[in-house]
mmCIF file of N, CA, C and O in Angstrom:
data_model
loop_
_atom_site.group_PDB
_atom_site.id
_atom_site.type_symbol
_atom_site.label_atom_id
_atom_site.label_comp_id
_atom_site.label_asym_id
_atom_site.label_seq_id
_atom_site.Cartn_x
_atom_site.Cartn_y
_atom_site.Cartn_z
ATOM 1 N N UNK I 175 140.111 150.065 101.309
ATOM 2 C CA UNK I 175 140.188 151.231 102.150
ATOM 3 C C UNK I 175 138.898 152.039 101.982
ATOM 4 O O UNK I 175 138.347 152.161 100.888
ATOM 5 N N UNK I 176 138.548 152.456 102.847
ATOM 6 C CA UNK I 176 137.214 153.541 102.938
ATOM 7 C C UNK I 176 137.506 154.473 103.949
ATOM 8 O O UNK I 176 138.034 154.445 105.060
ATOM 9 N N UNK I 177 136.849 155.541 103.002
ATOM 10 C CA UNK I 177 136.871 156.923 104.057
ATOM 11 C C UNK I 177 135.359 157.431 104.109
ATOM 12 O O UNK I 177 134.533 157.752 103.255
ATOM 13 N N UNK I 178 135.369 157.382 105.049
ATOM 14 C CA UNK I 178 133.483 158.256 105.646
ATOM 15 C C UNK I 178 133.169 160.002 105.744
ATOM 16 O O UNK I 178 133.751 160.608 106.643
ATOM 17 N N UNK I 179 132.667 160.425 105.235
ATOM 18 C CA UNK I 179 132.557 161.848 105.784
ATOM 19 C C UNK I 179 130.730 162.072 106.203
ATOM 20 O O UNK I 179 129.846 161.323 105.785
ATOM 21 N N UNK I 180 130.587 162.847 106.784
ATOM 22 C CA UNK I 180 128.966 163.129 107.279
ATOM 23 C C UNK I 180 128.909 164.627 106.980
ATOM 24 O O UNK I 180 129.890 165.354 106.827
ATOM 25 N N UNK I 181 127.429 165.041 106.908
ATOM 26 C CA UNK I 181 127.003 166.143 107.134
ATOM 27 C C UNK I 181 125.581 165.865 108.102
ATOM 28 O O UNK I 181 125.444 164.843 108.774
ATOM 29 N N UNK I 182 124.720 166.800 108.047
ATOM 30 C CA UNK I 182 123.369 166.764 108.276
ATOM 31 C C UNK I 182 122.516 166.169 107.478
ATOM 32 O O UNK I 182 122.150 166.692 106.425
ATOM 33 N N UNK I 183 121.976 164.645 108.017
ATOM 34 C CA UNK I 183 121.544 163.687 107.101
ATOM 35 C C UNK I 183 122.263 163.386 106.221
ATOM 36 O O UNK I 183 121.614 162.526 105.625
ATOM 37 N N UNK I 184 123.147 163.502 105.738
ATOM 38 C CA UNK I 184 124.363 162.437 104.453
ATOM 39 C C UNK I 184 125.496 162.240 105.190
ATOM 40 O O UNK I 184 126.149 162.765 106.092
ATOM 41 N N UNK I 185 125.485 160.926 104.197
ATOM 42 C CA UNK I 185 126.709 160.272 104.719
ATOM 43 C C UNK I 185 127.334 159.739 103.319
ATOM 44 O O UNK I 185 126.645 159.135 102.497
ATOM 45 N N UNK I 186 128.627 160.009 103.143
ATOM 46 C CA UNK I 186 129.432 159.765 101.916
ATOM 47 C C UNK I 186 130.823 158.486 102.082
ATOM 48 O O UNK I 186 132.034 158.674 102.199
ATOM 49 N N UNK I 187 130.173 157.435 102.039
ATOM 50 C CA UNK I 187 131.404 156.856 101.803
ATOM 51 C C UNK I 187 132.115 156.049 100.936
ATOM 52 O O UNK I 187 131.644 155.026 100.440
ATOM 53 N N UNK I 188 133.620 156.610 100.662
ATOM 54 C CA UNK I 188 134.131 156.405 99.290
ATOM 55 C C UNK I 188 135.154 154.894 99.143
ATOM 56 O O UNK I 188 136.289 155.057 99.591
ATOM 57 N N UNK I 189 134.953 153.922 98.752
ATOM 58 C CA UNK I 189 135.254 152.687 98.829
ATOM 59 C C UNK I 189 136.678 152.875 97.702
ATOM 60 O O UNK I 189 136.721 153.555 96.676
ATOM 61 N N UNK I 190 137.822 151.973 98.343
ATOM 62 C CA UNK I 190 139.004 151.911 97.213
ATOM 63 C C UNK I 190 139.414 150.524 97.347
ATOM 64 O O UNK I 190 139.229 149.742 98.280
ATOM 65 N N UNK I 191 140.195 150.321 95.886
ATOM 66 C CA UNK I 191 140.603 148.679 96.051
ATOM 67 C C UNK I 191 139.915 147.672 95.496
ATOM 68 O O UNK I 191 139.649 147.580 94.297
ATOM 69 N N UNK I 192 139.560 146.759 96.514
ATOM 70 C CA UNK I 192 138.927 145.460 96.448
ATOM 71 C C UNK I 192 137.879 145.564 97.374
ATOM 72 O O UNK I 192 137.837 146.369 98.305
ATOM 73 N N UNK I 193 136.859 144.546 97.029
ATOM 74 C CA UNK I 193 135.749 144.514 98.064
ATOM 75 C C UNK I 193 135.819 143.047 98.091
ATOM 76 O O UNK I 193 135.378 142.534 97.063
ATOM 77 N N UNK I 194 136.324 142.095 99.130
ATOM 78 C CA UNK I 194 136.100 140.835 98.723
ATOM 79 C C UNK I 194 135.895 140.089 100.617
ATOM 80 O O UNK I 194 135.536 140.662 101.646
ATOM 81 N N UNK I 195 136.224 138.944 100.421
ATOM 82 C CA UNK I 195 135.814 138.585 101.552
ATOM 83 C C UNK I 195 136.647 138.809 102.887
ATOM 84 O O UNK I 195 136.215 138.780 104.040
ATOM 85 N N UNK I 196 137.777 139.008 102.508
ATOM 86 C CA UNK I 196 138.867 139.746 103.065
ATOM 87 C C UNK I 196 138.637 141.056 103.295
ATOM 88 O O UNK I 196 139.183 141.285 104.374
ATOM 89 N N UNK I 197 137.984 142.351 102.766
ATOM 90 C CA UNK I 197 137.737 142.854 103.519
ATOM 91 C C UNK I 197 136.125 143.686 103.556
ATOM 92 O O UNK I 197 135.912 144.884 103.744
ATOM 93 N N UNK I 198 135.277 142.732 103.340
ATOM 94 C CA UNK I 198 133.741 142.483 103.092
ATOM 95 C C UNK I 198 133.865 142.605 105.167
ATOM 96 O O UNK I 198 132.864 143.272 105.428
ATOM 97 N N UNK I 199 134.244 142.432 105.901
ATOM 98 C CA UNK I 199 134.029 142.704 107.160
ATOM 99 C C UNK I 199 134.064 144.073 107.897
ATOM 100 O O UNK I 199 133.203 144.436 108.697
ATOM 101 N N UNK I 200 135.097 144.749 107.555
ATOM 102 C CA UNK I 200 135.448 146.055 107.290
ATOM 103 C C UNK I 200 134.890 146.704 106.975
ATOM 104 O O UNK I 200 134.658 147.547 107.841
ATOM 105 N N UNK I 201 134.270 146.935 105.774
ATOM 106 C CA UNK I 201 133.290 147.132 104.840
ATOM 107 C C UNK I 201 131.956 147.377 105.585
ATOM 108 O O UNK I 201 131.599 148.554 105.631
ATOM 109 N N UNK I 202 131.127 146.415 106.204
ATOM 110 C CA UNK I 202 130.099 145.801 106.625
ATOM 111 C C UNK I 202 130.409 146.895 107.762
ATOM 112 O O UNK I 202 129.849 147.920 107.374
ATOM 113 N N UNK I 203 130.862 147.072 108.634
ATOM 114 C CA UNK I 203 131.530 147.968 109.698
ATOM 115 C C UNK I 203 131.193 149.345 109.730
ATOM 116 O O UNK I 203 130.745 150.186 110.509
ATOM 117 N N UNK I 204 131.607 149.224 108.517
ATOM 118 C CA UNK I 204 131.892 151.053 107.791
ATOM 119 C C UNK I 204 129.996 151.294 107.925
ATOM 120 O O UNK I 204 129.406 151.984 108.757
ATOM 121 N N UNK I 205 129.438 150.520 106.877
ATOM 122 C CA UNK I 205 128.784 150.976 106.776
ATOM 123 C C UNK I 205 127.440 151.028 107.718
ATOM 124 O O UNK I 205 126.373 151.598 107.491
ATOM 125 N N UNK I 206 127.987 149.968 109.248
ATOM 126 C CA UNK I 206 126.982 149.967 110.002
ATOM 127 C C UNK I 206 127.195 151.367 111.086
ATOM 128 O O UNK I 206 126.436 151.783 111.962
ATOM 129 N N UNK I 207 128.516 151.873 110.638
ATOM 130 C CA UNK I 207 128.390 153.158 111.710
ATOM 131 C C UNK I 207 127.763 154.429 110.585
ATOM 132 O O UNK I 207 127.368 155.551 110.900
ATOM 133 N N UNK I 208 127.820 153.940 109.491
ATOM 134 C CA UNK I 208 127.596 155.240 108.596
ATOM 135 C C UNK I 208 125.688 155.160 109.085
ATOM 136 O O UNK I 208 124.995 155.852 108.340
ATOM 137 N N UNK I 209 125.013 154.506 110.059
ATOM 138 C CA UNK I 209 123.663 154.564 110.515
ATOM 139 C C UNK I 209 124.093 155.054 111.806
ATOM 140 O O UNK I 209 123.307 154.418 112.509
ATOM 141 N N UNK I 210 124.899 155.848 112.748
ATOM 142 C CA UNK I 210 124.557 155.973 113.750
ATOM 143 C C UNK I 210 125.276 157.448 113.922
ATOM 144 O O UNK I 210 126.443 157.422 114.312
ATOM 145 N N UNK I 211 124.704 158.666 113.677
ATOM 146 C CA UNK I 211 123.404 158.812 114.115
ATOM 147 C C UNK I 211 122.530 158.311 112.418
ATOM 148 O O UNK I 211 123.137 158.368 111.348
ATOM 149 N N UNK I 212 121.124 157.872 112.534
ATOM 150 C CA UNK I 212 120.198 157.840 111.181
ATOM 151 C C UNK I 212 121.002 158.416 110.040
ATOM 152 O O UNK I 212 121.523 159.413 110.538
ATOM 153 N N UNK I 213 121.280 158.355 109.127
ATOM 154 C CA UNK I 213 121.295 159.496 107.816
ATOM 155 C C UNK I 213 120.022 159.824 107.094
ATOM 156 O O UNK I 213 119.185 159.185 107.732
ATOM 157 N N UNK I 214 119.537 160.309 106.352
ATOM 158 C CA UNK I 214 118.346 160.917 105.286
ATOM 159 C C UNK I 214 118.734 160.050 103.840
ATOM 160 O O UNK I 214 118.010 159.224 103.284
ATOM 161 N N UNK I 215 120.275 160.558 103.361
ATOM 162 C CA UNK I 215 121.103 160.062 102.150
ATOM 163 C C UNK I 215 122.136 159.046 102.739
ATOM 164 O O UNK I 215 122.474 158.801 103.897
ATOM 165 N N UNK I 216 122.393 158.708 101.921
ATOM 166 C CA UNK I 216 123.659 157.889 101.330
ATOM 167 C C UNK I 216 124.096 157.859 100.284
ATOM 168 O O UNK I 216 123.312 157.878 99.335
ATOM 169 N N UNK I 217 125.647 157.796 100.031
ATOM 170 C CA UNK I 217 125.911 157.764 98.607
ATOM 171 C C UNK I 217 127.368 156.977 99.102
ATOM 172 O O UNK I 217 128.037 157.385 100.051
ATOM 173 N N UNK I 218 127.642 156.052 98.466
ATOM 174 C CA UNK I 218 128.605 154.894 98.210
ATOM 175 C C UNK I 218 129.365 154.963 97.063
ATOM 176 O O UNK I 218 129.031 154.295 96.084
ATOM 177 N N UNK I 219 130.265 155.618 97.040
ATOM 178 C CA UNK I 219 131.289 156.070 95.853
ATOM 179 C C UNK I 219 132.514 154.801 95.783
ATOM 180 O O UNK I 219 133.542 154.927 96.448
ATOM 181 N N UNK I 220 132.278 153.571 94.902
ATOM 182 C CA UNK I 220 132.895 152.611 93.863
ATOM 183 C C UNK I 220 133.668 153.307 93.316
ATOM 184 O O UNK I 220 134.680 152.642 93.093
ATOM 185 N N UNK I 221 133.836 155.026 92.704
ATOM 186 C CA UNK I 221 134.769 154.922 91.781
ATOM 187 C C UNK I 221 136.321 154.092 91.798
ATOM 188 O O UNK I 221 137.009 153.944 90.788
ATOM 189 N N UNK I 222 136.627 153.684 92.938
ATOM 190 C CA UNK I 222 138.029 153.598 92.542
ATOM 191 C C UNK I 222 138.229 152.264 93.331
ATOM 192 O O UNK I 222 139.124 152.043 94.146
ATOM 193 N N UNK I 223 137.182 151.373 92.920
ATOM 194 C CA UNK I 223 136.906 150.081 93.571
ATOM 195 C C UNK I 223 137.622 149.095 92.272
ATOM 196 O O UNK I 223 136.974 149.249 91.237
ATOM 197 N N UNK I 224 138.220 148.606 92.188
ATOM 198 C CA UNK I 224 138.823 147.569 90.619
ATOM 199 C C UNK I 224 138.625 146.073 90.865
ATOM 200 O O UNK I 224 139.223 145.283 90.134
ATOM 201 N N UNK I 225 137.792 145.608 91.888
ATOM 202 C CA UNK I 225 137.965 144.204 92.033
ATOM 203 C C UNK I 225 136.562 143.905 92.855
ATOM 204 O O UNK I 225 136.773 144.485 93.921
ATOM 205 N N UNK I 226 135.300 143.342 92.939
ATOM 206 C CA UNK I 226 134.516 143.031 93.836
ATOM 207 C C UNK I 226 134.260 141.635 93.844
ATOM 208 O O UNK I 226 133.846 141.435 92.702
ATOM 209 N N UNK I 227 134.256 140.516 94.462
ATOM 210 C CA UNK I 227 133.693 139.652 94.438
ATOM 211 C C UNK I 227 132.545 138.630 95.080
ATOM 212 O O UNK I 227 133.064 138.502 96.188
ATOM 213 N N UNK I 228 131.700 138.059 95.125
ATOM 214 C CA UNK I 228 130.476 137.525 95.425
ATOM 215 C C UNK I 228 130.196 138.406 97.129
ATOM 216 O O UNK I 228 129.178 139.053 97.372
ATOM 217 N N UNK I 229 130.883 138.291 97.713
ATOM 218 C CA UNK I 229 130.709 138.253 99.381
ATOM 219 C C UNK I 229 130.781 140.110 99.207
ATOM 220 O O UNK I 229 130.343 140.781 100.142
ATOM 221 N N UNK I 230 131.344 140.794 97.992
ATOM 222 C CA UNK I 230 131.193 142.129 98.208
ATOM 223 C C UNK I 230 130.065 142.452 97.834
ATOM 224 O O UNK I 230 129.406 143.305 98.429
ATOM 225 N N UNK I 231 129.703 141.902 96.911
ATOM 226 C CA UNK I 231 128.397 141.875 96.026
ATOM 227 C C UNK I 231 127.303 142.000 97.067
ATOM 228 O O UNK I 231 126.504 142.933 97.145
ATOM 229 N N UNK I 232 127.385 140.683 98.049
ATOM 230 C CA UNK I 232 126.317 140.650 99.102
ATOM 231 C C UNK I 232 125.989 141.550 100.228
ATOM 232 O O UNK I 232 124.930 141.737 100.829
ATOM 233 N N UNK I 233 127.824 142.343 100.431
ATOM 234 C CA UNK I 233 127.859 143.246 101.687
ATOM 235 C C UNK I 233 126.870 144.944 100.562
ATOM 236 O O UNK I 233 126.236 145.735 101.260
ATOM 237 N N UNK I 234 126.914 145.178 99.138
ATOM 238 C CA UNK I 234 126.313 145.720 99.003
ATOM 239 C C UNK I 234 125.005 145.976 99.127
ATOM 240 O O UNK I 234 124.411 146.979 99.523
ATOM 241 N N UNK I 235 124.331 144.078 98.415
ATOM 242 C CA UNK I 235 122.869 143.966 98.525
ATOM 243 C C UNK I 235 122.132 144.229 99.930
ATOM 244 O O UNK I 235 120.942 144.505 100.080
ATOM 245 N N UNK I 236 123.035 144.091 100.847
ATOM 246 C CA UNK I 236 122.650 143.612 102.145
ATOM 247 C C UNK I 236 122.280 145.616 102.793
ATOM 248 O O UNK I 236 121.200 145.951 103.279
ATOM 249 N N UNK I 237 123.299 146.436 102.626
ATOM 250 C CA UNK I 237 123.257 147.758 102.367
ATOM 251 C C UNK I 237 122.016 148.306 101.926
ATOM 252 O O UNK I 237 121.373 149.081 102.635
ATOM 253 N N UNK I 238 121.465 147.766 100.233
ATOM 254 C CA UNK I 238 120.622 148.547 100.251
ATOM 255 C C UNK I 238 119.228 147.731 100.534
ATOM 256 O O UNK I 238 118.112 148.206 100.323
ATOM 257 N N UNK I 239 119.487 146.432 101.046
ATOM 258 C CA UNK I 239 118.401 145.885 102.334
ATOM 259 C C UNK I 239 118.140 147.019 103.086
ATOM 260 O O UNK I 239 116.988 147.448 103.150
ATOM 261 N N UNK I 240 119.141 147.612 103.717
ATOM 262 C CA UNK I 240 118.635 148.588 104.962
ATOM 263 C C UNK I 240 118.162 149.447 104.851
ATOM 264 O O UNK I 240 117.106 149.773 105.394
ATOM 265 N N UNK I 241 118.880 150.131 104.031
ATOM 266 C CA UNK I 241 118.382 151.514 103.570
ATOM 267 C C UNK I 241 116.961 151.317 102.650
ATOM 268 O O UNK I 241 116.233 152.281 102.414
ATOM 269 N N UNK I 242 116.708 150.150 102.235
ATOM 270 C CA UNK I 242 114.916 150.200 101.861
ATOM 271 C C UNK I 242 114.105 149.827 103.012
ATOM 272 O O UNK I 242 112.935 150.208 103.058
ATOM 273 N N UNK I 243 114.499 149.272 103.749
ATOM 274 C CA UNK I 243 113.794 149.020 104.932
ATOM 275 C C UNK I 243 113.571 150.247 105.786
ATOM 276 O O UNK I 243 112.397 150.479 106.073
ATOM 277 N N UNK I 244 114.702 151.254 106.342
ATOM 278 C CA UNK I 244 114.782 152.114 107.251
ATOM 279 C C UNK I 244 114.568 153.463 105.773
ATOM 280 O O UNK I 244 115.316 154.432 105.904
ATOM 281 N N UNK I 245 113.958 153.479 104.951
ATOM 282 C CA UNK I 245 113.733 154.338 104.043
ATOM 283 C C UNK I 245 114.464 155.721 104.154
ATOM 284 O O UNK I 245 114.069 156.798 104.600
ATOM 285 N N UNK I 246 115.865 155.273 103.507
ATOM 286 C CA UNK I 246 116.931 155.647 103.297
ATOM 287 C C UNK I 246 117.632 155.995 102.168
ATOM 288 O O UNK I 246 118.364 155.077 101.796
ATOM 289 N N UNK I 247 117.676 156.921 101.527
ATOM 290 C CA UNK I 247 118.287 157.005 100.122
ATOM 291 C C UNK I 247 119.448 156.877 99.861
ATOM 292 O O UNK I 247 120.270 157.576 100.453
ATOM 293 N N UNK I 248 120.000 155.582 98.525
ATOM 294 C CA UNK I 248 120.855 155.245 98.800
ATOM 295 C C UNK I 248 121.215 155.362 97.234
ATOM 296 O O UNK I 248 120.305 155.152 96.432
ATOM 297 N N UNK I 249 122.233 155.621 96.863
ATOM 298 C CA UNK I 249 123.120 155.448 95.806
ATOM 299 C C UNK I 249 124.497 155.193 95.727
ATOM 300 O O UNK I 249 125.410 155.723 96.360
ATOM 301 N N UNK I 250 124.534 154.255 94.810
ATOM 302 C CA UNK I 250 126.067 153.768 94.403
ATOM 303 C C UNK I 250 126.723 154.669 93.201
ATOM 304 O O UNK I 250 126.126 154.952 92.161
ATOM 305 N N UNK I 251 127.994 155.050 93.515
ATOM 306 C CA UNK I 251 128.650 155.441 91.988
ATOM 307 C C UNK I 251 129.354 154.703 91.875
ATOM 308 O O UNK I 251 130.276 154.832 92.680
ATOM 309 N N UNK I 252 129.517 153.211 90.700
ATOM 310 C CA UNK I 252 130.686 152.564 90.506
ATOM 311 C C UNK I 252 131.791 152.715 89.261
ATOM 312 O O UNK I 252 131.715 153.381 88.228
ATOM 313 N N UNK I 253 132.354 152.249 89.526
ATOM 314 C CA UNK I 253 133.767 152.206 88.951
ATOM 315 C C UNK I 253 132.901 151.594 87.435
ATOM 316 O O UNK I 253 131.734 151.202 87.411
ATOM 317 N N UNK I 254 133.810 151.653 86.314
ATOM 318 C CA UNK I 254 133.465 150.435 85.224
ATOM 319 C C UNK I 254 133.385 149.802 85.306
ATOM 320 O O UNK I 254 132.409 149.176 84.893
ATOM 321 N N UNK I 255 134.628 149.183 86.110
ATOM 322 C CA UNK I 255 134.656 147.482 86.232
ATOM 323 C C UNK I 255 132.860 147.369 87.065
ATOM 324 O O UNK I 255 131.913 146.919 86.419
ATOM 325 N N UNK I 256 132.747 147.728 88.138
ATOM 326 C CA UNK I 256 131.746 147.423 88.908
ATOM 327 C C UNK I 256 130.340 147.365 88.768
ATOM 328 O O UNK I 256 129.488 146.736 89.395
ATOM 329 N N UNK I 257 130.244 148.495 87.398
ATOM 330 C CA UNK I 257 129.331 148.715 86.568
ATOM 331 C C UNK I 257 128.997 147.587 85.803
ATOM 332 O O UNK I 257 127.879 147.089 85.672
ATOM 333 N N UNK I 258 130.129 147.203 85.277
ATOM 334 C CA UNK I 258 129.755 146.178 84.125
ATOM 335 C C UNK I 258 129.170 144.916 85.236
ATOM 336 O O UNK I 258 127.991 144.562 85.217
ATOM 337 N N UNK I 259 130.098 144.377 86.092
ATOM 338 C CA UNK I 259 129.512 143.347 86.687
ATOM 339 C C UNK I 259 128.400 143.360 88.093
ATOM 340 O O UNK I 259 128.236 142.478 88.936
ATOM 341 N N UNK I 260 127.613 144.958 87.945
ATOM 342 C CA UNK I 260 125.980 144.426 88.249
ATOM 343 C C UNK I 260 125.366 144.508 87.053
ATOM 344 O O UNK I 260 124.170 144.234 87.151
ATOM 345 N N UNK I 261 125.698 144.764 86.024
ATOM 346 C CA UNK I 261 125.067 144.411 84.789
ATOM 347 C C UNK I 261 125.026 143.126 84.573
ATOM 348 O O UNK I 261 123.940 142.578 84.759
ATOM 349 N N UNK I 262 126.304 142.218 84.080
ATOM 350 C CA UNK I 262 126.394 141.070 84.009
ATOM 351 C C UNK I 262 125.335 140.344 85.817
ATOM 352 O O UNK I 262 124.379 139.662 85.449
ATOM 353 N N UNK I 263 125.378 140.384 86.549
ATOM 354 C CA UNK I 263 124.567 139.873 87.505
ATOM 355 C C UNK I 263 123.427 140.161 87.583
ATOM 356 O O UNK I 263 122.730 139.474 88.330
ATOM 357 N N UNK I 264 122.977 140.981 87.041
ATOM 358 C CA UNK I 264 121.795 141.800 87.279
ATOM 359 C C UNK I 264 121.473 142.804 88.484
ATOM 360 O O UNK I 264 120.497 143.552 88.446
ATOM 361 N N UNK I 265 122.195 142.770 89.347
ATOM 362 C CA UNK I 265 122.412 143.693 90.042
ATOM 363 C C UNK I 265 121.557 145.271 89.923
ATOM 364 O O UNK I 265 120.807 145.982 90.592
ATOM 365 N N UNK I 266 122.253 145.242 88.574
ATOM 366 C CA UNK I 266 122.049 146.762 88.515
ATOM 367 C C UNK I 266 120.368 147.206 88.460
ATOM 368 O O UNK I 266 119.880 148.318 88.663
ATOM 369 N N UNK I 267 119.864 146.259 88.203
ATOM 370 C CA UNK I 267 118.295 146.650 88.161
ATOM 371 C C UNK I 267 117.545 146.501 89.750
ATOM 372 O O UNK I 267 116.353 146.615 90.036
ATOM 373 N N UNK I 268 118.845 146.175 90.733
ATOM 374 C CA UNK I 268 118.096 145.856 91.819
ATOM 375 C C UNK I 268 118.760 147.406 93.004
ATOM 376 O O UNK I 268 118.393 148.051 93.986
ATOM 377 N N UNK I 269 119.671 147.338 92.237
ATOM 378 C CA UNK I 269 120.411 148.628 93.452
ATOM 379 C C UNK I 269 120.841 150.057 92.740
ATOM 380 O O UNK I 269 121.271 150.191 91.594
ATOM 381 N N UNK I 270 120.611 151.090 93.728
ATOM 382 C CA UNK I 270 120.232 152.454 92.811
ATOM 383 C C UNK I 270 121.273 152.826 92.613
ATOM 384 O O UNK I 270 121.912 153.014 93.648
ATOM 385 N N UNK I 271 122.147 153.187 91.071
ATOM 386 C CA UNK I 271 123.067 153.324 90.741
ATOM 387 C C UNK I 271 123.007 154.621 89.933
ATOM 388 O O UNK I 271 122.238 154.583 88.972
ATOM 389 N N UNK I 272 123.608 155.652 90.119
ATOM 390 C CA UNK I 272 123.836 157.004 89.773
ATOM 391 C C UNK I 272 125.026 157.195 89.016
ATOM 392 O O UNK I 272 125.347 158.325 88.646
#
């Protein structure tokens, strides 16, 4: 489940559950309207995410593809669990985690 909120230039959206390939489409969705209109920020709130697997992993990487491309500030807050496993992947040295 995700909920979106906006202001002027930010966009906040707070991810719950699972992120997997089941609903890595959804997901992908969310966050292609969280670009229209542009944002300035982003912030992607994991806290209360307990399960991600490979295809969520990618709908993230793929995220902050854009937002380095369209120079976009982007941060993740994750959960523990989610924490630990971009650590274990390495992840975490590749995507900006707050």
């Amino acid at each position: 489940m995700t909920t979106t909120s906006a202001g002027p230039g930010h966009v906040m959206i707070a991810v719950s559950g699972e992120i997997d390939l089941v609903t890595r489409e959804f997901l992908e969705a969310e966050f292609r309207q969280a670009f229209d209109p542009r944002p300035n920020n982003v912030v992607v709130d994991l806290s209360d995410v307990d399960f991600c697997d490979t295809s969520g992993l990618s709908a993230l990487v793929g995220l902050n593809t854009r937002c380095v491309a369209d120079r976009i500030a982007l941060r993740f807050l994750p959960s523990a669990t989610i924490r630990r496993l971009l650590r274990r992947t390495g992840l975490s040295d590749l995507l900006p985690i707050g």
